[in-house]
Tab-separated table of C-alpha atoms in Angstrom:
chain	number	residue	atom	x	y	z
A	15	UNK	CA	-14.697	6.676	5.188
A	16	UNK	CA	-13.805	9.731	3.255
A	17	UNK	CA	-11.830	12.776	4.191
A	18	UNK	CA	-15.053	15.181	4.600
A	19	UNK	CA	-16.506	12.526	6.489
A	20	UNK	CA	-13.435	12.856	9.310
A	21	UNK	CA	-14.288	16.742	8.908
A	22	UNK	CA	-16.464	18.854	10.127
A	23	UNK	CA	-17.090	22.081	8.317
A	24	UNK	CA	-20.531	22.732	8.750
A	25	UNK	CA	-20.404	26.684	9.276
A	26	UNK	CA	-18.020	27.241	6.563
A	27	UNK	CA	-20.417	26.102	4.105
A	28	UNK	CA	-17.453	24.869	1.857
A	29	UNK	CA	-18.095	24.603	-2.050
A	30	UNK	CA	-18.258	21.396	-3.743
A	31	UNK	CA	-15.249	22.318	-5.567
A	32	UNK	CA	-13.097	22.458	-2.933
A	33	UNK	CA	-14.759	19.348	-1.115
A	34	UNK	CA	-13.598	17.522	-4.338
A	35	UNK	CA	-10.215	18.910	-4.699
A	36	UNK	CA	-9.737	17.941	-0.766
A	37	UNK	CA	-11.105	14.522	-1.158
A	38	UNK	CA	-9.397	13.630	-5.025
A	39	UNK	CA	-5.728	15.109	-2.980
A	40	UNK	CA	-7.048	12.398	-0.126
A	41	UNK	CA	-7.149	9.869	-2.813
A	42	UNK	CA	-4.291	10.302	-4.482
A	43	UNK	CA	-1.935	10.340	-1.273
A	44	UNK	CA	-3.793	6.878	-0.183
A	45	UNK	CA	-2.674	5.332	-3.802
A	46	UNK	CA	0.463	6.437	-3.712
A	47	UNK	CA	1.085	5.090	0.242
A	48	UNK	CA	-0.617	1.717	-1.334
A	49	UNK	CA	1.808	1.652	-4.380
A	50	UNK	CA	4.906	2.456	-2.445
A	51	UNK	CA	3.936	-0.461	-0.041
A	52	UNK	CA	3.187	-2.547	-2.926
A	53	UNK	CA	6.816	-1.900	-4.628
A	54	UNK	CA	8.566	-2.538	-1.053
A	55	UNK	CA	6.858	-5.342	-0.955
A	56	UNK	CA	7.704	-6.443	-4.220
A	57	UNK	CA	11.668	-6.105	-3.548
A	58	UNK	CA	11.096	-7.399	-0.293
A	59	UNK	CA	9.606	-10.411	-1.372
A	60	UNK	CA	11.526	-11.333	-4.086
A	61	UNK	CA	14.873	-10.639	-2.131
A	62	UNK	CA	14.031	-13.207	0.009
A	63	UNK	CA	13.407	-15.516	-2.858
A	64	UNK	CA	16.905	-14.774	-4.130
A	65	UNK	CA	18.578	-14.880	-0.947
A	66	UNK	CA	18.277	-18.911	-0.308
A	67	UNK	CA	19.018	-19.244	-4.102
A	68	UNK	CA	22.015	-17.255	-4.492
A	69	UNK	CA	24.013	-16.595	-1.451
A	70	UNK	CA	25.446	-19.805	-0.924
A	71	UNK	CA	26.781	-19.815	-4.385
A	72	UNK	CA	28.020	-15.866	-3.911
A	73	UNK	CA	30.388	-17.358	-1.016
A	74	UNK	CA	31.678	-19.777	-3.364
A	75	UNK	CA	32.571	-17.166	-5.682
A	76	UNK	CA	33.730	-14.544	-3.154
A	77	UNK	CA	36.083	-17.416	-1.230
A	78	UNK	CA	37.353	-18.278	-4.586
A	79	UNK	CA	38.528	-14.539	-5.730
A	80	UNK	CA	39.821	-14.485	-1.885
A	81	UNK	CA	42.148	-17.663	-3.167
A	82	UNK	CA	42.788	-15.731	-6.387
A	83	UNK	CA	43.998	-12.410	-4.857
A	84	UNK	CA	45.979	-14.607	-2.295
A	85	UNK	CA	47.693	-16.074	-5.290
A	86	UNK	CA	48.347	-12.871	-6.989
A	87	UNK	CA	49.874	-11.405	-3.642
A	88	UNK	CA	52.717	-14.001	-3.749
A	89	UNK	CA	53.532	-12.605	-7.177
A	90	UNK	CA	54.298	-9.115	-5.515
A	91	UNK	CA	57.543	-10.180	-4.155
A	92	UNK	CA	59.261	-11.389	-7.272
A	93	UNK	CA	61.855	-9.034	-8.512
A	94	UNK	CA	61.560	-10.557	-12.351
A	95	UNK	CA	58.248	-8.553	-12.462
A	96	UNK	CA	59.424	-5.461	-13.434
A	97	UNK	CA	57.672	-1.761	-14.919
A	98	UNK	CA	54.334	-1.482	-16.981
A	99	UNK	CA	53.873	-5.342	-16.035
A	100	UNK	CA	54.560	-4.858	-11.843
A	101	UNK	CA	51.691	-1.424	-11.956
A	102	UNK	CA	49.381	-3.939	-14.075
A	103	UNK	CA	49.984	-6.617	-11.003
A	104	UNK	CA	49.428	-4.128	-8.191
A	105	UNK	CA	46.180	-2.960	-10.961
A	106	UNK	CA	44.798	-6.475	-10.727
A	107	UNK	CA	44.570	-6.870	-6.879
A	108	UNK	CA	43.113	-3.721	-6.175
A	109	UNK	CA	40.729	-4.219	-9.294
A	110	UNK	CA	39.787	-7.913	-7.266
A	111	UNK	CA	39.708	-6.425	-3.747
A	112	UNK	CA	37.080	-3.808	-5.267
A	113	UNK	CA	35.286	-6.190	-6.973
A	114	UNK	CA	35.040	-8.490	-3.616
A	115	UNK	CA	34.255	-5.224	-1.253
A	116	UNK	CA	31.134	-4.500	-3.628
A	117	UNK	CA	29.840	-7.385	-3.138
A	118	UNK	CA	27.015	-7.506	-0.282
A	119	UNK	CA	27.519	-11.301	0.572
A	120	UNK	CA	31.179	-11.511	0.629
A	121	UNK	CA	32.132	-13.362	3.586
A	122	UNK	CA	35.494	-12.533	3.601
A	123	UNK	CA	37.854	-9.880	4.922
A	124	UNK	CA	39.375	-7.454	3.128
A	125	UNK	CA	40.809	-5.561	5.507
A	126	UNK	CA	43.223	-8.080	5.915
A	127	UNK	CA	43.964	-8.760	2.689
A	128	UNK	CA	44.418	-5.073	2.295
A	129	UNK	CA	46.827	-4.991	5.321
A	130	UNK	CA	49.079	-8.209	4.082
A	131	UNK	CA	49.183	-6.553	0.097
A	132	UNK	CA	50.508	-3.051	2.295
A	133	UNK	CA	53.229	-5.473	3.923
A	134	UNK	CA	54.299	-7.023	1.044
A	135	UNK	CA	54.656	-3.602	-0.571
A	136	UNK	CA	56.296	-2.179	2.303
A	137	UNK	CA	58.888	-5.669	2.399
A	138	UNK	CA	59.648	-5.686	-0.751
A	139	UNK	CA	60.921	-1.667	-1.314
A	140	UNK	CA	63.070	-2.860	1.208
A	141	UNK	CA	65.300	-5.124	-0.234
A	142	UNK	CA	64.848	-3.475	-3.840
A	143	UNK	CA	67.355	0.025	-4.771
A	144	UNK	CA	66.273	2.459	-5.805
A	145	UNK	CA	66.251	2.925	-9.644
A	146	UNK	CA	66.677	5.476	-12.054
A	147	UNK	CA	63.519	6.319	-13.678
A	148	UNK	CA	62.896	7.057	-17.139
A	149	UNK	CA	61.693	9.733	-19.133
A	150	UNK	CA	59.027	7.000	-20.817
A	151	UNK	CA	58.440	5.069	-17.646
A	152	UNK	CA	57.235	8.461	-15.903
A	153	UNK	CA	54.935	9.342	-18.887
A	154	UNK	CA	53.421	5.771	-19.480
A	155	UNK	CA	52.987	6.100	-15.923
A	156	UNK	CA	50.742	8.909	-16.116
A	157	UNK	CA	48.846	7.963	-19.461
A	158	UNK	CA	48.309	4.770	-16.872
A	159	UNK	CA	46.890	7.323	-14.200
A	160	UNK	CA	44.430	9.268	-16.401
A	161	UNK	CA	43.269	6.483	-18.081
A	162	UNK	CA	42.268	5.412	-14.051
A	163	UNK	CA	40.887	8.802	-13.257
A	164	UNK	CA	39.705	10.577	-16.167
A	165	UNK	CA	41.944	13.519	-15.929
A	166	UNK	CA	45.998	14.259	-15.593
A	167	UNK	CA	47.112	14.509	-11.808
A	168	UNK	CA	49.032	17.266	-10.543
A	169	UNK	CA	51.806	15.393	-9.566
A	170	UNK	CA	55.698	16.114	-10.265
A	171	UNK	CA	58.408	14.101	-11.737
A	172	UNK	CA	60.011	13.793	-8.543
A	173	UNK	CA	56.574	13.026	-6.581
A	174	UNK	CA	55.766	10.285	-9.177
A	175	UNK	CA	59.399	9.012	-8.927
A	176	UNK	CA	59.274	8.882	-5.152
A	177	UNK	CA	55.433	6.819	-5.508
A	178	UNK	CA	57.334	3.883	-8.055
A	179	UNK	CA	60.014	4.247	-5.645
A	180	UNK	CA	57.610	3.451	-2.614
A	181	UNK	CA	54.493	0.856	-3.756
A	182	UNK	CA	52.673	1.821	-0.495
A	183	UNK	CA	52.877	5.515	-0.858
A	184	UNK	CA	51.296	4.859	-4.657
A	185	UNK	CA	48.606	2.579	-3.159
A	186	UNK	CA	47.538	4.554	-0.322
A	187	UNK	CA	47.333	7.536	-3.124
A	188	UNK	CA	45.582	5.418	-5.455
A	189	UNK	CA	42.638	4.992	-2.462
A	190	UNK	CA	42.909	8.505	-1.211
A	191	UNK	CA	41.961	9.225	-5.211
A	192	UNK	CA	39.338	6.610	-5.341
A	193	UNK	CA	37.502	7.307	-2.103
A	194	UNK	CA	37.726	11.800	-3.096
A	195	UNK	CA	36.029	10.319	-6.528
A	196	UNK	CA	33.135	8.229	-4.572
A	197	UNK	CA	32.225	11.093	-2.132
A	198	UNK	CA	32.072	13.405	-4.765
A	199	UNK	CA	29.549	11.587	-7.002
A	200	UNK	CA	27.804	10.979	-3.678
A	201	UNK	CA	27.530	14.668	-3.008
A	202	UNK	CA	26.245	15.549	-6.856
A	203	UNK	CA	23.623	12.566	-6.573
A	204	UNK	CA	22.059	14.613	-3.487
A	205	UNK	CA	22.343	17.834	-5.133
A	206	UNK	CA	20.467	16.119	-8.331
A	207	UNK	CA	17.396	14.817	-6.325
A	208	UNK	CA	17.209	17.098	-3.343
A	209	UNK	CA	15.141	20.048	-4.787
A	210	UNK	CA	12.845	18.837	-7.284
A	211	UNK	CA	9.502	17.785	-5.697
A	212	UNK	CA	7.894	16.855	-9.490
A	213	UNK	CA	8.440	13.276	-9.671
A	214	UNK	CA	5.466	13.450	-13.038
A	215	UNK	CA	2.195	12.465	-10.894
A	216	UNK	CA	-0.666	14.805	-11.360
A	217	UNK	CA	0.595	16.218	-7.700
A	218	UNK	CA	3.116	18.562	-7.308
A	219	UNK	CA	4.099	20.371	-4.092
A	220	UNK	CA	3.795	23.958	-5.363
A	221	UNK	CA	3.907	26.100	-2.833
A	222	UNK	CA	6.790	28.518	-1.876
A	223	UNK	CA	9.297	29.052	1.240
A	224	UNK	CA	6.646	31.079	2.737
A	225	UNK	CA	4.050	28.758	2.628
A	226	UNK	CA	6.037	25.677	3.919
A	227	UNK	CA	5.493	25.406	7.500
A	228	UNK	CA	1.907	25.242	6.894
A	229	UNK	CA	1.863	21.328	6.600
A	230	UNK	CA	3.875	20.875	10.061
A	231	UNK	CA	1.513	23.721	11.544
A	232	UNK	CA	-1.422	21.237	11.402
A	233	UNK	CA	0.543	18.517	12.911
A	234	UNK	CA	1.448	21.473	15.970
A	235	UNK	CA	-2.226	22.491	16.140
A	236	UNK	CA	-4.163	21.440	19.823
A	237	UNK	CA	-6.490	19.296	17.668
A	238	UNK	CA	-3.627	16.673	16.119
A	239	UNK	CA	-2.257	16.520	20.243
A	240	UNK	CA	-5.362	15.803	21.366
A	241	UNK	CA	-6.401	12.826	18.853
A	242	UNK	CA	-2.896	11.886	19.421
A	243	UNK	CA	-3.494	10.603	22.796
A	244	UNK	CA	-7.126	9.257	21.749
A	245	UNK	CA	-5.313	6.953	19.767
A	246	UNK	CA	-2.919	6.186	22.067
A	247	UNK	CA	-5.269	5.596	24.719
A	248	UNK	CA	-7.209	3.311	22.058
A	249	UNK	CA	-4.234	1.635	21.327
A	250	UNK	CA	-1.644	1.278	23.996
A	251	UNK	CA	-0.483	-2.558	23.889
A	252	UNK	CA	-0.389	-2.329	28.112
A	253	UNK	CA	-4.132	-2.190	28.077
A	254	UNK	CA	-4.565	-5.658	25.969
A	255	UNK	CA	-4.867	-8.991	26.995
A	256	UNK	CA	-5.041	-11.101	24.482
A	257	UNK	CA	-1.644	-12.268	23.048
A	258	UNK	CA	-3.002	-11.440	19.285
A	259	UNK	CA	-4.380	-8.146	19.936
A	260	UNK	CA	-1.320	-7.152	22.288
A	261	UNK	CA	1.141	-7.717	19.265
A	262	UNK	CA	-1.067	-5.972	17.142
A	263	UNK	CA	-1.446	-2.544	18.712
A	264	UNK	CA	2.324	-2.733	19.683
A	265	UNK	CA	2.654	-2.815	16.028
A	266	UNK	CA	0.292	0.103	15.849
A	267	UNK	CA	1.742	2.020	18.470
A	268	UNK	CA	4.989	1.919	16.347
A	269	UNK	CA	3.629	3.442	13.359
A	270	UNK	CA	1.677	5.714	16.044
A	271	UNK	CA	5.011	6.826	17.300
A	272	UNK	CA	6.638	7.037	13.919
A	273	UNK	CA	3.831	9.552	13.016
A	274	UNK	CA	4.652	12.055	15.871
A	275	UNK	CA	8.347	11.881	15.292
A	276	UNK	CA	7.725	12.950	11.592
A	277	UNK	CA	5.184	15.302	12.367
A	278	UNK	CA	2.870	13.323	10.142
A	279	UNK	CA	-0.709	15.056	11.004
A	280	UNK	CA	-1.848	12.933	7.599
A	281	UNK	CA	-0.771	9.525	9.504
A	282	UNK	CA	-2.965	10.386	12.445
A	283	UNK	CA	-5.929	11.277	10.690
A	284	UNK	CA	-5.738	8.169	8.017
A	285	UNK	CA	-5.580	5.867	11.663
A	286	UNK	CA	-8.318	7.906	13.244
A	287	UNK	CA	-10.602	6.919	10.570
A	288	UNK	CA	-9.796	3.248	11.027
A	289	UNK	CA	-9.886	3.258	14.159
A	290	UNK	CA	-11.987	6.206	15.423
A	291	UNK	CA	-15.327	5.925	13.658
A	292	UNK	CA	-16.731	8.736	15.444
A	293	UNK	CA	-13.784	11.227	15.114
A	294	UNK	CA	-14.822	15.128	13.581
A	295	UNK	CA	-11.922	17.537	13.038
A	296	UNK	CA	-13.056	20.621	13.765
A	297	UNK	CA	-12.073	23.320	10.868
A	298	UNK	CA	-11.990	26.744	10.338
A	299	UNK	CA	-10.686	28.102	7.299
A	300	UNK	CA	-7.471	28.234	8.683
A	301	UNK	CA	-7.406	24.906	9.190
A	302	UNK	CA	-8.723	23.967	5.766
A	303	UNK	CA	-5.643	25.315	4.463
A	304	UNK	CA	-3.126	23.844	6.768
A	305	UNK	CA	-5.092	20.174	5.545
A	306	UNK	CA	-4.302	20.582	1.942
A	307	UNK	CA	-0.783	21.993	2.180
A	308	UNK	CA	-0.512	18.586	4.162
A	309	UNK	CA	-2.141	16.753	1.486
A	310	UNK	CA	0.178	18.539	-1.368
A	311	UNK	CA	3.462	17.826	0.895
A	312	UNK	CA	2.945	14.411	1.680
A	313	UNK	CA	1.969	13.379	-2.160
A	314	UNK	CA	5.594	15.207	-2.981
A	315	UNK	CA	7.206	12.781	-0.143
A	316	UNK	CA	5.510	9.785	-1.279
A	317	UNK	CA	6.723	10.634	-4.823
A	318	UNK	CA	9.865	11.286	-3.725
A	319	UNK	CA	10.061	7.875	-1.879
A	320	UNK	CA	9.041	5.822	-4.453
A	321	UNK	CA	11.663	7.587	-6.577
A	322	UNK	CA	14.504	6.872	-4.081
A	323	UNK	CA	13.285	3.261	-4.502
A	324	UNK	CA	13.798	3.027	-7.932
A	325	UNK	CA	16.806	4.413	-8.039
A	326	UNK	CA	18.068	2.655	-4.862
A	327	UNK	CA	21.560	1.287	-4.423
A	328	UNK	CA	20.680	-0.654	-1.822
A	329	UNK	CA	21.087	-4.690	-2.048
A	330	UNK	CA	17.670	-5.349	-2.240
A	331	UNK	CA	16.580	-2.973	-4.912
A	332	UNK	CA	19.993	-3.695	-6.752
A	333	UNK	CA	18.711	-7.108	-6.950
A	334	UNK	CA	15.501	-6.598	-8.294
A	335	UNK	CA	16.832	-4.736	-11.342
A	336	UNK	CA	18.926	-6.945	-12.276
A	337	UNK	CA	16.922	-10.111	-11.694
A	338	UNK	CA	13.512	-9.027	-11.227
A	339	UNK	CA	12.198	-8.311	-15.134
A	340	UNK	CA	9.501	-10.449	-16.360
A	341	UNK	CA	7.687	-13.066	-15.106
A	342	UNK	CA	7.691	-15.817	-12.311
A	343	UNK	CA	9.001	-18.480	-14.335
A	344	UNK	CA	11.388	-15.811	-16.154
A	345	UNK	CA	12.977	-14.939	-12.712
A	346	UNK	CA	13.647	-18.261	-11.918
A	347	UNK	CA	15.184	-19.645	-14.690
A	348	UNK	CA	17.357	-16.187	-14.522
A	349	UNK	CA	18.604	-16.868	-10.884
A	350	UNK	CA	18.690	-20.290	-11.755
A	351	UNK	CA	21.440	-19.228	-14.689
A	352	UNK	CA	23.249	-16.822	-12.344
A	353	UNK	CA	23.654	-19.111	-10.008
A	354	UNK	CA	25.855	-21.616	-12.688
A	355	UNK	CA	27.320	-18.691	-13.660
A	356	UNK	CA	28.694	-17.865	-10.538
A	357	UNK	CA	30.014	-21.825	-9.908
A	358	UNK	CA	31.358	-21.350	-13.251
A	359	UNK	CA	33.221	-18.344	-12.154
A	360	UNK	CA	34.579	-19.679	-9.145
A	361	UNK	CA	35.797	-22.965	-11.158
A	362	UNK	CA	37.405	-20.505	-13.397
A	363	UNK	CA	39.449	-18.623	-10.455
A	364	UNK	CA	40.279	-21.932	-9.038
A	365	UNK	CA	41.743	-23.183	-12.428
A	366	UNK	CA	43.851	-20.320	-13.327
A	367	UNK	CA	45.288	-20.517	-9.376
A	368	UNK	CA	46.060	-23.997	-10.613
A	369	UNK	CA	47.432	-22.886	-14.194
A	370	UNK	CA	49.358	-19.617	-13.110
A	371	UNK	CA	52.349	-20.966	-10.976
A	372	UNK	CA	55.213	-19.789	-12.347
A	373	UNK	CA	56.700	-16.280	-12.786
A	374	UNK	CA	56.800	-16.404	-16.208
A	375	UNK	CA	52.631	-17.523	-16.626
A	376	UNK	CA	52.109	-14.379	-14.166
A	377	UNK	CA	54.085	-12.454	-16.930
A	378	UNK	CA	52.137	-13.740	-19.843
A	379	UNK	CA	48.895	-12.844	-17.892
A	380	UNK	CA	50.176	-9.225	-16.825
A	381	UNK	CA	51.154	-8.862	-20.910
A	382	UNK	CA	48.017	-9.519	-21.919
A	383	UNK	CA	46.272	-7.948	-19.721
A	384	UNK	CA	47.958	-4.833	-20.471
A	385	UNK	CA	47.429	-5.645	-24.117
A	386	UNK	CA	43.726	-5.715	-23.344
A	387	UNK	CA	43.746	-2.364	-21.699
A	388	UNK	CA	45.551	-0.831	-24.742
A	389	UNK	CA	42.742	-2.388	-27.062
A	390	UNK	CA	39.870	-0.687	-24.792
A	391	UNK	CA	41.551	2.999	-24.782
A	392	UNK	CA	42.007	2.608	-28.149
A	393	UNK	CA	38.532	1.352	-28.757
A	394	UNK	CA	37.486	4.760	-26.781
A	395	UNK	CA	39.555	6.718	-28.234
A	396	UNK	CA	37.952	5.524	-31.868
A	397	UNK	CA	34.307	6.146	-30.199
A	398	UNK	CA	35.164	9.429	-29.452
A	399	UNK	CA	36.436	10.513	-32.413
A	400	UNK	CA	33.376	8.958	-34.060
A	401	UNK	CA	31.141	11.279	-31.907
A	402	UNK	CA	33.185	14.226	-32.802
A	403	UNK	CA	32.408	13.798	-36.237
């Protein structure tokens, strides 16, 4: 069944034209519902092919950087662990707490962890004077900060001073910085996708502001209420006896239900002609125009959520762009290498817990890890210049 078939225009005596436009606009919005259930079912389906495969192995790794930030926290208290080396300590376990916090399967609690790093901050100002501060401590400690943010802070000597003096005042800046940065980008991804409506599909929605409400005034008009409750009627789960049936038009009832809270005229008349053979909308002219504004706005929303799909950060589309390229052997032998990967990871953690017992390892570690660091600004530094030129 078509869409002219569910309408009946007899006295308009509408041109072929228009028929066509109505029915290709019909078409197009029925492909794109098939293609966005088609892609959800695509991440759905292979997330639950990862899921058996993977998580174990992700709680492996995720108990074993728990072990590994546990280790580094009894590192905090040592006095011999002093400047560049003690901000590249405190560096590391917030780098690992991040790093365990973004991951979906992590089993364990970082709140606590958070909580015990704060104490041992907090414990170990005590029993350490206060220090005078350099002139070359307080600038490596901001080169240190805007290589972390991307841009100088406003803060004083004596504010800066007062932060090295107290580790937990630093820290709880550090996440009051980090979590200003997250909302922001959060804020300028909505502003990005929120008014375009072309998504590149031969549909656009077109119209203007005046013209808007004219897709929710055919969901408001007497003839959507009334074919409302026809289907309801049809389709009410109370009125079924068998078991089969029953769950079925429960299931139905829920998309029924879905369609009135969004106002979804489209929904109703896509279920009337499954399930109404014998349903006629009755249209005017008026009502010919409310039809394909609702046609033109829900293509735009369909485009829109297959968009949001792709670019979902969500765990199971996250998955499926990493994992998910190529074919069904490809995938597998993929999660199949993650998966080693990841024991090899954990191994790793549990070896340098193992290796990196005394005082003096921990400083060897912090050295070259701030040696590292230097090597990557200075890489950047050399990339940038090279773009300059």
């Amino acid at each position: 069944m078509t869409l002219m078939t569910l309408i009946d225009d007899s006295t308009l005596h509408q041109s072929k034209k228009q028929s066509k436009k109505l029915e290709k606009l019909w078409s197009d919005v029925e492909k794109k519902q098939a293609r966005n259930q088609r892609y959800r079912a695509k991440l759905d389906g292979f997330y639950e092919e990862f899921k058996p495969l993977i998580e174990s192995k992700e709680h492996v790794v995720c108990t074993a950087t728990g072990e590994w930030i546990r280790h580094l926290l009894t590192f905090v208290p040592r006095k011999t662990i002093k400047g560049k080396q003690r901000i590249a300590l405190y560096d590391w376990i917030e780098e690992e707490l991040t790093i365990l916090e973004a991951n979906p399967f992590n089993p364990i609690s970082t709140t606590d962890l958070r909580e015990f790093f704060t104490s041992l901050l907090v414990d170990f100002q005590s029993i350490m004077p206060n220090q005078t501060v350099s002139d070359e401590e307080l600038e490596a400690l901001r080169e240190d900060l805007f290589e972390m943010f991307g841009q100088w802070l406003p803060l004083s000597d004596e504010e800066l001073i007062d932060m090295i003096h107290h580790p937990e005042r630093f820290q709880a800046y550090i996440q009051d910085m980090l979590s200003q940065g997250n909302n922001s980008e959060a804020e300028d991804d909505f502003e990005w996708d929120g008014p375009d409506w072309n998504m590149g599909d031969d549909f656009s929605f077109e119209n203007d502001d005046s013209e808007l409400p004219m897709d929710t005034a055919l969901f408001e008009d007497r003839a959507m209420t009334k074919l409302y409750r026809q289907l309801a009627n049809l389709l009410h789960p109370d009125k079924e006896q068998d078991p089969e049936q029953k769950a079925l038009k429960k299931d139905l009832m829920q998309h029924l239900s879905q369609a009135k809270k969004d106002k979804d005229a489209l929904a109703l008349l896509m279920m009337a002609q499954e399930y109404l053979p014998e349903y006629k909308l009755i249209a005017d002219e008026d009502m010919i125009k409310r039809v394909e504004a609702a046609l033109y706005s829900k293509i735009a929303l369909l485009n829109q959520e297959h968009q949001f799909m792709l670019d979902g950060n969500d765990i199971k589309s996250e998955i499926w762009r990493r994992f998910g390229g190529g074919g069904k052997a490809s995938r597998a032998k993929t999660l199949e290498q993650y998966g080693d990967l990841l024991i090899v990871e954990s191994e790793a953690l549990y070896a340098k817990i193992n290796n990196v017992t005394t005082v003096q390892a921990m400083r060897k570690q912090l050295s070259q890890r701030n040696h590292q660091q230097e090597l990557n600004n200075m890489m950047g530094f050399e990339m940038f210049e090279d773009f300059l030129d």
